[in-house]
PDB file of C-alpha atoms in Angstrom:
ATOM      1  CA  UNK A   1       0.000   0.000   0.000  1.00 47.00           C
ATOM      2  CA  UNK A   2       2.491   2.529   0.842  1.00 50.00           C
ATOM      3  CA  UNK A   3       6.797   2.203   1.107  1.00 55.00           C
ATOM      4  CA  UNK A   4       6.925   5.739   2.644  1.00 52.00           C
ATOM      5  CA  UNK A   5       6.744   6.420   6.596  1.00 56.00           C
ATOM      6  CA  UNK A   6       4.461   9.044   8.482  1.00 44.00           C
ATOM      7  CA  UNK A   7       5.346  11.361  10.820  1.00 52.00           C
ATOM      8  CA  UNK A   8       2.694  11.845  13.299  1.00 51.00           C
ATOM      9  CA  UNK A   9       4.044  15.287  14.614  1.00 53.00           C
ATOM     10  CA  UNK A  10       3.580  16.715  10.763  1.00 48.00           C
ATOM     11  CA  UNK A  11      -0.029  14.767  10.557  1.00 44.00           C
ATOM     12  CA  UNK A  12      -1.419  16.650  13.604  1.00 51.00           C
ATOM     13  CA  UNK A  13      -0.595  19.845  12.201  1.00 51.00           C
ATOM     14  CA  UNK A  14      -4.065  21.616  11.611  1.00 62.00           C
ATOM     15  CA  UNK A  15      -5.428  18.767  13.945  1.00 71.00           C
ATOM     16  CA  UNK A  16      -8.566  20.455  14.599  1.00 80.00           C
ATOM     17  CA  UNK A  17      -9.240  20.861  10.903  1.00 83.00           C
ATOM     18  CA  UNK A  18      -8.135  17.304   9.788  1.00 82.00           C
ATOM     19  CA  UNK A  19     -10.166  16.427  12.547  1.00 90.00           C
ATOM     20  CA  UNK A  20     -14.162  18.114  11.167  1.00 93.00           C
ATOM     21  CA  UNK A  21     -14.644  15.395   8.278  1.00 95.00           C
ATOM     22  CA  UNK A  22     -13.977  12.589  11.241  1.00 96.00           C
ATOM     23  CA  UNK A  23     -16.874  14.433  13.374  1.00 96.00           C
ATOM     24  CA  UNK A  24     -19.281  14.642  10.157  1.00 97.00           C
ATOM     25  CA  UNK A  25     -18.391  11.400   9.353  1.00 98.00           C
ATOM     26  CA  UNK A  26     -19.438   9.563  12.621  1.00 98.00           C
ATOM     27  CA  UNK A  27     -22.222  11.758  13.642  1.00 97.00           C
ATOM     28  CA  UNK A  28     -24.434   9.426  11.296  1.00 97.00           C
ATOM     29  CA  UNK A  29     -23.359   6.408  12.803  1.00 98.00           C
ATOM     30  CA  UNK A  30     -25.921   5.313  14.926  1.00 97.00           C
ATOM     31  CA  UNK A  31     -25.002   2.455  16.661  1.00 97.00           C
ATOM     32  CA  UNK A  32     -26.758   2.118  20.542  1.00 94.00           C
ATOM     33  CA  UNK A  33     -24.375  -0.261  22.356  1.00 93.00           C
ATOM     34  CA  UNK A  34     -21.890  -1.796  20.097  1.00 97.00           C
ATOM     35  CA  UNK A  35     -19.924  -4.754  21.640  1.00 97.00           C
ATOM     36  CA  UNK A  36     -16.428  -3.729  19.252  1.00 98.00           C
ATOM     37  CA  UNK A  37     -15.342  -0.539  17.549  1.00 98.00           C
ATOM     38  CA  UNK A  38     -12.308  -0.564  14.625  1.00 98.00           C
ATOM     39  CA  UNK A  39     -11.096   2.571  13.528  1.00 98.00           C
ATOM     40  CA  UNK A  40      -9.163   1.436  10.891  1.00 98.00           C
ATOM     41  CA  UNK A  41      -6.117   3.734   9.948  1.00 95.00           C
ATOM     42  CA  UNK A  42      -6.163   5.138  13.142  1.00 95.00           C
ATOM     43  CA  UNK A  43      -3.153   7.587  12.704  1.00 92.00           C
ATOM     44  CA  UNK A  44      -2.060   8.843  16.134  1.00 92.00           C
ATOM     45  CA  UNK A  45      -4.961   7.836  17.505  1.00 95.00           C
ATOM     46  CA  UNK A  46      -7.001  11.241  18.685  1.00 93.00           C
ATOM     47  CA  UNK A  47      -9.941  10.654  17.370  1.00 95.00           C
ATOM     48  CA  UNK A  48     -10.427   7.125  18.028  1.00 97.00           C
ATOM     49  CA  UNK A  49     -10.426   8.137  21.542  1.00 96.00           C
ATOM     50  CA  UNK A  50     -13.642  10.146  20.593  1.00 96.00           C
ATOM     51  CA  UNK A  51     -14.977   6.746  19.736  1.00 98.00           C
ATOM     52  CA  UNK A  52     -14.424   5.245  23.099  1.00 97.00           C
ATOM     53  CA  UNK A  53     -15.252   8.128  24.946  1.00 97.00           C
ATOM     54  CA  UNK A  54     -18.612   8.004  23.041  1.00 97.00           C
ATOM     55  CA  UNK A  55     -19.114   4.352  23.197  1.00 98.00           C
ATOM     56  CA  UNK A  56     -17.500   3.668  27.013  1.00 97.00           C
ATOM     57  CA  UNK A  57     -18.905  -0.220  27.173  1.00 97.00           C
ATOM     58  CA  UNK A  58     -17.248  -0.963  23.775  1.00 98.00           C
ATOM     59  CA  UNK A  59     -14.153  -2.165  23.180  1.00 98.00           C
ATOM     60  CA  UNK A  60     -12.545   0.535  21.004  1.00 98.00           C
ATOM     61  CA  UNK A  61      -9.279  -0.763  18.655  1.00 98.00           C
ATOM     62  CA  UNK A  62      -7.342   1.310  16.286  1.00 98.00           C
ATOM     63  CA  UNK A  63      -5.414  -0.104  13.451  1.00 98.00           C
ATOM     64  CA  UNK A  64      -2.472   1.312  11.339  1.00 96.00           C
ATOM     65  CA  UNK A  65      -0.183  -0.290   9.523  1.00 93.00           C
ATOM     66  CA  UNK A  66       2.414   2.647  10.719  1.00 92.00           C
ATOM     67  CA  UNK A  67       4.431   1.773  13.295  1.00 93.00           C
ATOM     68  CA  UNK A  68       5.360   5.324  14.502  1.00 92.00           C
ATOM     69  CA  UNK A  69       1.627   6.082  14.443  1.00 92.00           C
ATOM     70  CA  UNK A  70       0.547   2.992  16.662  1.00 96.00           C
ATOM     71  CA  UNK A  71       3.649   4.070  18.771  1.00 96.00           C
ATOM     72  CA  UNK A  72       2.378   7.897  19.557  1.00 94.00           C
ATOM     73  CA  UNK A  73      -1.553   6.181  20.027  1.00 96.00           C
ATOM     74  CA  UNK A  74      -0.206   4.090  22.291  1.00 97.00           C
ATOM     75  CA  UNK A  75       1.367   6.439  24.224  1.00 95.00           C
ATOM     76  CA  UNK A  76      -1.254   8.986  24.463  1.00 94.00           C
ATOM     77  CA  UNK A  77      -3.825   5.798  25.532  1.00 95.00           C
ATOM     78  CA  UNK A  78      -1.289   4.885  28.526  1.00 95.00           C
ATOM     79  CA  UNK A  79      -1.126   8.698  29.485  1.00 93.00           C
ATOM     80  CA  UNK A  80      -5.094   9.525  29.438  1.00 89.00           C
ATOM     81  CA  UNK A  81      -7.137   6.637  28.826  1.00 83.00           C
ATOM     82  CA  UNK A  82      -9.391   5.869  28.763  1.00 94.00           C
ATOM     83  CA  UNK A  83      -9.458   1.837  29.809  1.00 95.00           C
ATOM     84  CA  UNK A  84     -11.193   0.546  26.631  1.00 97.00           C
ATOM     85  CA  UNK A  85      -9.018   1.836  24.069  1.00 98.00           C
ATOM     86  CA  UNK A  86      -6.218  -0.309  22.371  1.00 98.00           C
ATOM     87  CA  UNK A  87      -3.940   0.299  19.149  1.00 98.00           C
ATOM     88  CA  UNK A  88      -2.784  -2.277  17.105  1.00 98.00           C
ATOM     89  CA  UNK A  89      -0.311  -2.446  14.159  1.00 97.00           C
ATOM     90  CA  UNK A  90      -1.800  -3.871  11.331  1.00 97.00           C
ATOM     91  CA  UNK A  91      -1.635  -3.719   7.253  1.00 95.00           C
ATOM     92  CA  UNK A  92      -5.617  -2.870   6.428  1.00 95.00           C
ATOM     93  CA  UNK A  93      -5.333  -5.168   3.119  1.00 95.00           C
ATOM     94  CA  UNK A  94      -4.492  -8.090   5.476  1.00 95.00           C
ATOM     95  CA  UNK A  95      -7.563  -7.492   8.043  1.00 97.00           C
ATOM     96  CA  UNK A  96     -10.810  -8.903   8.626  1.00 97.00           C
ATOM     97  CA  UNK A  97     -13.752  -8.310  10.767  1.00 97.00           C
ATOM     98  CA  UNK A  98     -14.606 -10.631  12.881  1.00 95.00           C
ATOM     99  CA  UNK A  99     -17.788 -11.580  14.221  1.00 94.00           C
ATOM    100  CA  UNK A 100     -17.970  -9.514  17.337  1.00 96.00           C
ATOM    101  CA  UNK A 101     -17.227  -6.412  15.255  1.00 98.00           C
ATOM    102  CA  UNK A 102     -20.380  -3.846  15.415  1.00 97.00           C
ATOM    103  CA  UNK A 103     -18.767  -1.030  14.120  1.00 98.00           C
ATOM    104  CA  UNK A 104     -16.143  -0.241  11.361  1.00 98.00           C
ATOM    105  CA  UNK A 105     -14.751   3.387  10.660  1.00 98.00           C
ATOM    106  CA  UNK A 106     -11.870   4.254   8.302  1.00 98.00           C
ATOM    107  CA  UNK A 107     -11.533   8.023   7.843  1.00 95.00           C
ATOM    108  CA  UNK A 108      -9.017   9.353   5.073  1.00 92.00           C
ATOM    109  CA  UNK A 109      -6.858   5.456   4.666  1.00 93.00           C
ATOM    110  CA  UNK A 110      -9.056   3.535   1.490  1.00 95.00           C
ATOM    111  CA  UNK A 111      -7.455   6.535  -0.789  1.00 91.00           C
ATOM    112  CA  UNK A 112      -3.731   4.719  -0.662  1.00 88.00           C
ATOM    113  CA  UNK A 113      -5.034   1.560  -1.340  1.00 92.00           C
ATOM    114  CA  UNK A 114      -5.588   0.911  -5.735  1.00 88.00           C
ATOM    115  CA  UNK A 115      -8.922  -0.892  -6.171  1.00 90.00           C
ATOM    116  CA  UNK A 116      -9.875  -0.609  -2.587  1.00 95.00           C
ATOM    117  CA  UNK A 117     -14.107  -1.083  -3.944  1.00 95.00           C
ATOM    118  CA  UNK A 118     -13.030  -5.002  -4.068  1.00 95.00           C
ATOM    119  CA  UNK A 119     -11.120  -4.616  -0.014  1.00 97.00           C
ATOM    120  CA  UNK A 120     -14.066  -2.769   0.916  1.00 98.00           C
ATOM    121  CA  UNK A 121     -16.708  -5.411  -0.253  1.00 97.00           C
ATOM    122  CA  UNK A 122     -15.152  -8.049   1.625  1.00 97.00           C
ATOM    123  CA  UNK A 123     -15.395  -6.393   4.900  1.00 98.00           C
ATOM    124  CA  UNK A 124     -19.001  -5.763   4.134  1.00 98.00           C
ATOM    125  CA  UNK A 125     -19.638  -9.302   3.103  1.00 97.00           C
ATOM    126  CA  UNK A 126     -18.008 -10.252   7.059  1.00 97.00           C
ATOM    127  CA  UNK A 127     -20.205  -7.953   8.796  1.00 98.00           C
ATOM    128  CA  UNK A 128     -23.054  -9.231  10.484  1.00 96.00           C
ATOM    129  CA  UNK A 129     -26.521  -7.613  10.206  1.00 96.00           C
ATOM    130  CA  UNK A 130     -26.846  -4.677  12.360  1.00 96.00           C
ATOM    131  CA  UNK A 131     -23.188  -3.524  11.861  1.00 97.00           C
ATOM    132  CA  UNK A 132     -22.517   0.167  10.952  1.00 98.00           C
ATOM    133  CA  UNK A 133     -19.799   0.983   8.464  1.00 98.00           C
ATOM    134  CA  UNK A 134     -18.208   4.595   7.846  1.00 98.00           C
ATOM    135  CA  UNK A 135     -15.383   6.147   5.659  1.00 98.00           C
ATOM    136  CA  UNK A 136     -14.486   9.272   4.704  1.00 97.00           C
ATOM    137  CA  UNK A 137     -11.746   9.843   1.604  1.00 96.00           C
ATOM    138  CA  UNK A 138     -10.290  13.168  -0.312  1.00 94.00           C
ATOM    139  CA  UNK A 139     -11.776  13.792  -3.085  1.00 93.00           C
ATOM    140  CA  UNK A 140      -9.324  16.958  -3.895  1.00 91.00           C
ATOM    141  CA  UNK A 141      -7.549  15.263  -6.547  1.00 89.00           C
ATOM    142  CA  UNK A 142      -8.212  17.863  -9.237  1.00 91.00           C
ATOM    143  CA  UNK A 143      -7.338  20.663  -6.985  1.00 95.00           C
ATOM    144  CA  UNK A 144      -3.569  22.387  -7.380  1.00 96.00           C
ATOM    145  CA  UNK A 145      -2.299  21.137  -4.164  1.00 95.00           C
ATOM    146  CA  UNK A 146      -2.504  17.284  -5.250  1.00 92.00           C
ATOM    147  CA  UNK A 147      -2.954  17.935  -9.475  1.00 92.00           C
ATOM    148  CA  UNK A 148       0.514  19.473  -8.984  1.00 95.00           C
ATOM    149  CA  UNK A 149       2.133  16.887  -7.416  1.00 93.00           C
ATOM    150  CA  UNK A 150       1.326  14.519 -10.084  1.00 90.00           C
ATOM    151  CA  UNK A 151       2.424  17.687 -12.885  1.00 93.00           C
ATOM    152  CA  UNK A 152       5.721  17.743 -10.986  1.00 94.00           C
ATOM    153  CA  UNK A 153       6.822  14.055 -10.871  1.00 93.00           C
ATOM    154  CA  UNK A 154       6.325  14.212 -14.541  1.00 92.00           C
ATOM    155  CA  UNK A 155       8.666  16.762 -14.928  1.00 95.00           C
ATOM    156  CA  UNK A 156      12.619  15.615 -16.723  1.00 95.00           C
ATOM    157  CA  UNK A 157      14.314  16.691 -13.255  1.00 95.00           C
ATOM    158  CA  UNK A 158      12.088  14.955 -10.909  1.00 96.00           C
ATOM    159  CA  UNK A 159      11.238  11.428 -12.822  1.00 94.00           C
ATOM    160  CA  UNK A 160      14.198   9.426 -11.969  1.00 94.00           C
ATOM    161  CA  UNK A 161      13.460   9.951  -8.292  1.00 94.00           C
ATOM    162  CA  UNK A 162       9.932   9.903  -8.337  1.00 93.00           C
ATOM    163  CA  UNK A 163       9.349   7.105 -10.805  1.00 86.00           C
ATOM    164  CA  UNK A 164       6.700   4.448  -9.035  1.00 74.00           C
ATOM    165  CA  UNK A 165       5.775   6.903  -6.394  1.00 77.00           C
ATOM    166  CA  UNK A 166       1.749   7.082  -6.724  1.00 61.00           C
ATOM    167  CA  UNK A 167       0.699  10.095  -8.565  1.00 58.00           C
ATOM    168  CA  UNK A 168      -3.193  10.301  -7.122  1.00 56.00           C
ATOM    169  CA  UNK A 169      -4.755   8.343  -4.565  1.00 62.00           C
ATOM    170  CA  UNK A 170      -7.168   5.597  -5.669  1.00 82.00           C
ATOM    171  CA  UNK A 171     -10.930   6.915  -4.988  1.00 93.00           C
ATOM    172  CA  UNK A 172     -14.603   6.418  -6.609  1.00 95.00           C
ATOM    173  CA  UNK A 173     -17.353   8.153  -7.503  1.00 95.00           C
ATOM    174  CA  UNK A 174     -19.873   8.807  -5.049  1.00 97.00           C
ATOM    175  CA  UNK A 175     -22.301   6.009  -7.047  1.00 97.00           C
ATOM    176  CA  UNK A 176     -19.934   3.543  -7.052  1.00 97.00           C
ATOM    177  CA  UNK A 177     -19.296   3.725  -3.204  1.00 97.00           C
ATOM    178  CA  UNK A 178     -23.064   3.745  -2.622  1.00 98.00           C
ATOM    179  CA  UNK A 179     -23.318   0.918  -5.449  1.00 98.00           C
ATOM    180  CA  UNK A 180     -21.040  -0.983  -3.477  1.00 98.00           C
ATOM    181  CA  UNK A 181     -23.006  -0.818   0.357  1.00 98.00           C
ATOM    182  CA  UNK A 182     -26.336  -1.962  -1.611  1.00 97.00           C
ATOM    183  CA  UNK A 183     -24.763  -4.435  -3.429  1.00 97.00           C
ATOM    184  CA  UNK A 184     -23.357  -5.781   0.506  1.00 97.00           C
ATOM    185  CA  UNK A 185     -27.191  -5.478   2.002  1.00 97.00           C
ATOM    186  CA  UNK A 186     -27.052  -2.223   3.473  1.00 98.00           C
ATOM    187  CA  UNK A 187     -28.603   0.574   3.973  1.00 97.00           C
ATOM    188  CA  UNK A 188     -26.784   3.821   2.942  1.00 97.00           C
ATOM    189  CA  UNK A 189     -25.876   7.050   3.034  1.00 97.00           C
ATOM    190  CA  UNK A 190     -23.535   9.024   0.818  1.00 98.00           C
ATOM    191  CA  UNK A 191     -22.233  12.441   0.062  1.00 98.00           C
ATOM    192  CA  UNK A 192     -19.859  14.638  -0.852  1.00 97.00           C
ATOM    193  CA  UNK A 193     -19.088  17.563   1.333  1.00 97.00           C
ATOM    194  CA  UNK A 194     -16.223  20.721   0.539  1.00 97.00           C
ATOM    195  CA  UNK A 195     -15.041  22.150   3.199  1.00 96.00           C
ATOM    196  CA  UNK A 196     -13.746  26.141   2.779  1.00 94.00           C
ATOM    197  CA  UNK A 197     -10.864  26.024   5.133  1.00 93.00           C
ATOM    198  CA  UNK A 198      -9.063  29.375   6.124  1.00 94.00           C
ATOM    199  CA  UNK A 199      -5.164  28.512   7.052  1.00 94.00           C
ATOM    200  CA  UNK A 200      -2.771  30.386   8.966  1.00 92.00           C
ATOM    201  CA  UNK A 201       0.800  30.513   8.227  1.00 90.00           C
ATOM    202  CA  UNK A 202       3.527  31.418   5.157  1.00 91.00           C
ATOM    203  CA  UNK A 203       2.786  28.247   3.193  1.00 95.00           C
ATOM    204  CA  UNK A 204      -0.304  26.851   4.756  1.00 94.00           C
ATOM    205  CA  UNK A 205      -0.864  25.148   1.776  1.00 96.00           C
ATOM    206  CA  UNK A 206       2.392  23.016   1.491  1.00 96.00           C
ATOM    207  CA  UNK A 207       2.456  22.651   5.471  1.00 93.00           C
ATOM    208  CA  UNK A 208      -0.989  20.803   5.067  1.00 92.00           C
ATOM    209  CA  UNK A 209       0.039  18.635   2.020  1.00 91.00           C
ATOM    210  CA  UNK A 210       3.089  17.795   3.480  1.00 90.00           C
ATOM    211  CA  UNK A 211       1.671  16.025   6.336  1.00 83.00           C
ATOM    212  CA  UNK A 212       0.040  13.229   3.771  1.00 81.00           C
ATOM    213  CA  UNK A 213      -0.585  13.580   0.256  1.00 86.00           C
ATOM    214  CA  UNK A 214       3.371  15.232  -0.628  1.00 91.00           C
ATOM    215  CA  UNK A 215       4.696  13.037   1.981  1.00 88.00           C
ATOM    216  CA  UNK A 216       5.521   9.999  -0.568  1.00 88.00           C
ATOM    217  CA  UNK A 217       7.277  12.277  -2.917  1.00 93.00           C
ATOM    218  CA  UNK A 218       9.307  13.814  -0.387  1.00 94.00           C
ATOM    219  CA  UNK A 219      10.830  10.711   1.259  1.00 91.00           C
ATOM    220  CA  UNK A 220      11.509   9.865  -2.250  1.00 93.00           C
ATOM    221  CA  UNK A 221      13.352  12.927  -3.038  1.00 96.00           C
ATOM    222  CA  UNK A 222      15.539  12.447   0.273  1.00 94.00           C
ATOM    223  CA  UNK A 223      16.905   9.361  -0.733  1.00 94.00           C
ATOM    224  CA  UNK A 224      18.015  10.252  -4.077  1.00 94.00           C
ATOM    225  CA  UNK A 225      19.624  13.507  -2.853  1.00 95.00           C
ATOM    226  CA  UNK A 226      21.479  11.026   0.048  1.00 94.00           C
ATOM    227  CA  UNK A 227      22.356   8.718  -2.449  1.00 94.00           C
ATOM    228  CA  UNK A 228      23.556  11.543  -5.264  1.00 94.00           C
ATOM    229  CA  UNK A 229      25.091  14.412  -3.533  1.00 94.00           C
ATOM    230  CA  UNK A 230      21.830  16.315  -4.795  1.00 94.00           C
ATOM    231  CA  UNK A 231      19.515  19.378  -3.868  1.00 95.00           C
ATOM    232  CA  UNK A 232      16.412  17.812  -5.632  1.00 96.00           C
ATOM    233  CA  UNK A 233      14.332  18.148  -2.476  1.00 97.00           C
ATOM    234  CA  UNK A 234      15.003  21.620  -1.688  1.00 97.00           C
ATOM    235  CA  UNK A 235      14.081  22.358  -5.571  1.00 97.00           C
ATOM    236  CA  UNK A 236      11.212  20.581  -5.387  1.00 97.00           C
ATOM    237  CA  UNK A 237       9.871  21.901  -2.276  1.00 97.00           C
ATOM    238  CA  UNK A 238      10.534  25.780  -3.777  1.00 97.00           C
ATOM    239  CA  UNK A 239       8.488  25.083  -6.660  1.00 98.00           C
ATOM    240  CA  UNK A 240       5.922  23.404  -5.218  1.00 97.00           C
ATOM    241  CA  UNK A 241       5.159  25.883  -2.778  1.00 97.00           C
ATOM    242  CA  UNK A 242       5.358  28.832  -5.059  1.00 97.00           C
ATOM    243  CA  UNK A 243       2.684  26.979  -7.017  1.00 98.00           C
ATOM    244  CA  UNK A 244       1.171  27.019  -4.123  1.00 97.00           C
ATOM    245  CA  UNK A 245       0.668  30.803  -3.298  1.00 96.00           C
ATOM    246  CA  UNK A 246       0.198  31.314  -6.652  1.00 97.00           C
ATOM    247  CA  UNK A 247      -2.881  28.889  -7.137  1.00 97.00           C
ATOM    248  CA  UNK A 248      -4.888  29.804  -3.689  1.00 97.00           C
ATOM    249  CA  UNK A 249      -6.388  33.586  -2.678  1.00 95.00           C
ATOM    250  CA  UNK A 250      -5.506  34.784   0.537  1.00 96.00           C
ATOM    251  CA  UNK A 251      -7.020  37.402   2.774  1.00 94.00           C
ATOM    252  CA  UNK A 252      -6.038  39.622   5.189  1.00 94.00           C
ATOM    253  CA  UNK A 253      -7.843  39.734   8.472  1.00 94.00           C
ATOM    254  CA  UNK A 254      -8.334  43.470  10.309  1.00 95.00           C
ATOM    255  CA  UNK A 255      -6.169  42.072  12.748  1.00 94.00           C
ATOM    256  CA  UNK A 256      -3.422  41.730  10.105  1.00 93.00           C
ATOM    257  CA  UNK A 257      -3.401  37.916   9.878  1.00 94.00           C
ATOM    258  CA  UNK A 258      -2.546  36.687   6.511  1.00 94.00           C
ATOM    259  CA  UNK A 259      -5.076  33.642   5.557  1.00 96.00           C
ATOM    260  CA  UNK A 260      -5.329  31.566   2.753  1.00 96.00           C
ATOM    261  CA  UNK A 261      -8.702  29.834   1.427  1.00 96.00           C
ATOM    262  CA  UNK A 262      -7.889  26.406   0.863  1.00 96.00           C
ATOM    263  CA  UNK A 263     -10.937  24.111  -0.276  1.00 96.00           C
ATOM    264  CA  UNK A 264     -11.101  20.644   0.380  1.00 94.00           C
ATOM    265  CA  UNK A 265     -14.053  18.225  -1.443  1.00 96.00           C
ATOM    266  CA  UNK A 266     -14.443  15.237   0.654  1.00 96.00           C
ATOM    267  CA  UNK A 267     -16.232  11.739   0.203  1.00 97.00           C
ATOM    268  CA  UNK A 268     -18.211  10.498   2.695  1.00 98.00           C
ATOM    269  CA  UNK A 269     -20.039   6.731   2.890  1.00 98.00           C
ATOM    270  CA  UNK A 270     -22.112   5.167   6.054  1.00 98.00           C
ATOM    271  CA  UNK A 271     -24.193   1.819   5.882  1.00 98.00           C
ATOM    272  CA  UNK A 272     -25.850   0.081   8.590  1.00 98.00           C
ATOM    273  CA  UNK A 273     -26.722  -4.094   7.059  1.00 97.00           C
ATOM    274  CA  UNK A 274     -29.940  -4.692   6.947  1.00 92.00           C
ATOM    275  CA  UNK A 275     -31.944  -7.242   8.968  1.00 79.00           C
ATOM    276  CA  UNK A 276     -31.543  -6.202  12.199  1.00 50.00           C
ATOM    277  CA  UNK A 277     -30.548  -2.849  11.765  1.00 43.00           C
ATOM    278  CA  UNK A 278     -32.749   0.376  12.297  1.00 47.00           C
ATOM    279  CA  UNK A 279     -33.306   2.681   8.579  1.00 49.00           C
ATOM    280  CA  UNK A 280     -30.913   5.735   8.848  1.00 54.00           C
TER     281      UNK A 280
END
């Protein structure tokens, strides 16, 4: 799925703001008194807390196949609680639900996994009746900040370094995902939502980007300069986030802050399997 490694300091950068889609996205879950909770690409693990803090009786697991992520989760969990929250390190294409599982959540992972639809009907398939199912993925692909990263590894001085790297995360139309939870038995719900998002800072833009979607080519970048003696990252990095200021307006508050308005379309899909399961 991914040969690149996160760093959960960068990630949590505009946590609050990263953190919205997760809110919309479980608000429509509706699930009373659910015996197990997966958050699956759990990151450093602050919002799955939300889950177990919401559903206290549950037994609340996050998953991520990053090992420095599952590291900081863990930590905060043994700091603050509370008791019913556990992380685990695990590779999503290699998991399963089982048959306690009442809940699955996955909020911006599916989009680095190609062909995820066919990952994403098996879990539904395992799911008993009554389970809930939510995930949330970018849909920004054809905005500047990620159409330019796939302009620039095309470009003569960046190929060599950035040749395999994915150019665009893997994500479907809002009727295929919803063709996909009827097709599984269940009832759903799916939208698209953009959020406006005013950022703070010189290069707001890049600082965002950075902490996922540029992330891949970056790592890449600091190899090859290791290995060559080069400056390719530095170059890159310029570029990109002159592109950047270039492609986004920004505003001036009366207090004098500088802000830039920095869109983001995301993809939203909940299900509940029928049966046993109340209509949402």
């Amino acid at each position: 799925m991914q040969d690149f490694t996160w760093d959960p300091q960068q990630y949590t950068v505009f946590a609050d703001r990263r953190a919205r889609p997760f809110r919309d996205l479980t608000a429509r879950v509706r699930a009373a008194d659910p015996k197990v909770v997966v958050d699956l690409g759990c990151g450093p693990g602050n919002m799955t807390r939300t889950l177990a803090e919401r559903w206290p009786r549950s037994r609340v697991i996050g998953l991520d196949s990053s090992a420095d992520m599952v590291e900081t989760a863990r930590q905060m969990a043994a700091e603050s609680g509370p008791d019913n929250l556990s992380f685990e390190q695990v590779d999503a294409q290699s998991w399963q639900p089982d048959a306690e599982v009442d809940v699955v959540v996955s909020n911006a992972m599916l989009q680095w996994i190609p062909d995820h639809r066919k990952l994403v009907a098996g879990w539904l398939d395992a799911l008993r009746p009554g389970a809930w199912f939510a995930v949330q993925v970018p849909g920004n692909f054809a905005a500047p900040s990620h159409a330019t990263i796939a302009e620039m590894s095309r470009r003569p001085e960046f190929t060599e370094a950035l040749h395999g790297v994915l150019e665009r995360e893997s994500v479907y139309t809002t009727h295929e995902y919803l063709e996909t939870l009827i097709t599984a038995g269940f009832e759903a719900d799916v939208w698209e939502t953009t959020y406006s998002q005013p950022l703070a800072g010189n290069d707001p833009v890049y600082d965002w980007v950075r902490g996922a979607a540029l992330r891949p080519s970056l790592q890449r970048l600091e190899v090859a300069d290791r290995r060559d003696g080069t400056n390719l990252q530095e170059r890159y990095i310029e570029e990109y986030r002159r592109i950047m200021r270039e492609s986004y307006q920004t505003y001036v508050t009366p207090e004098g802050v500088r802000l830039t308005d920095y869109p983001f379309r995301r993809i939203f899909m909940v299900g509940v399997k029928s049966d046993l399961s109340p209509s949402i």
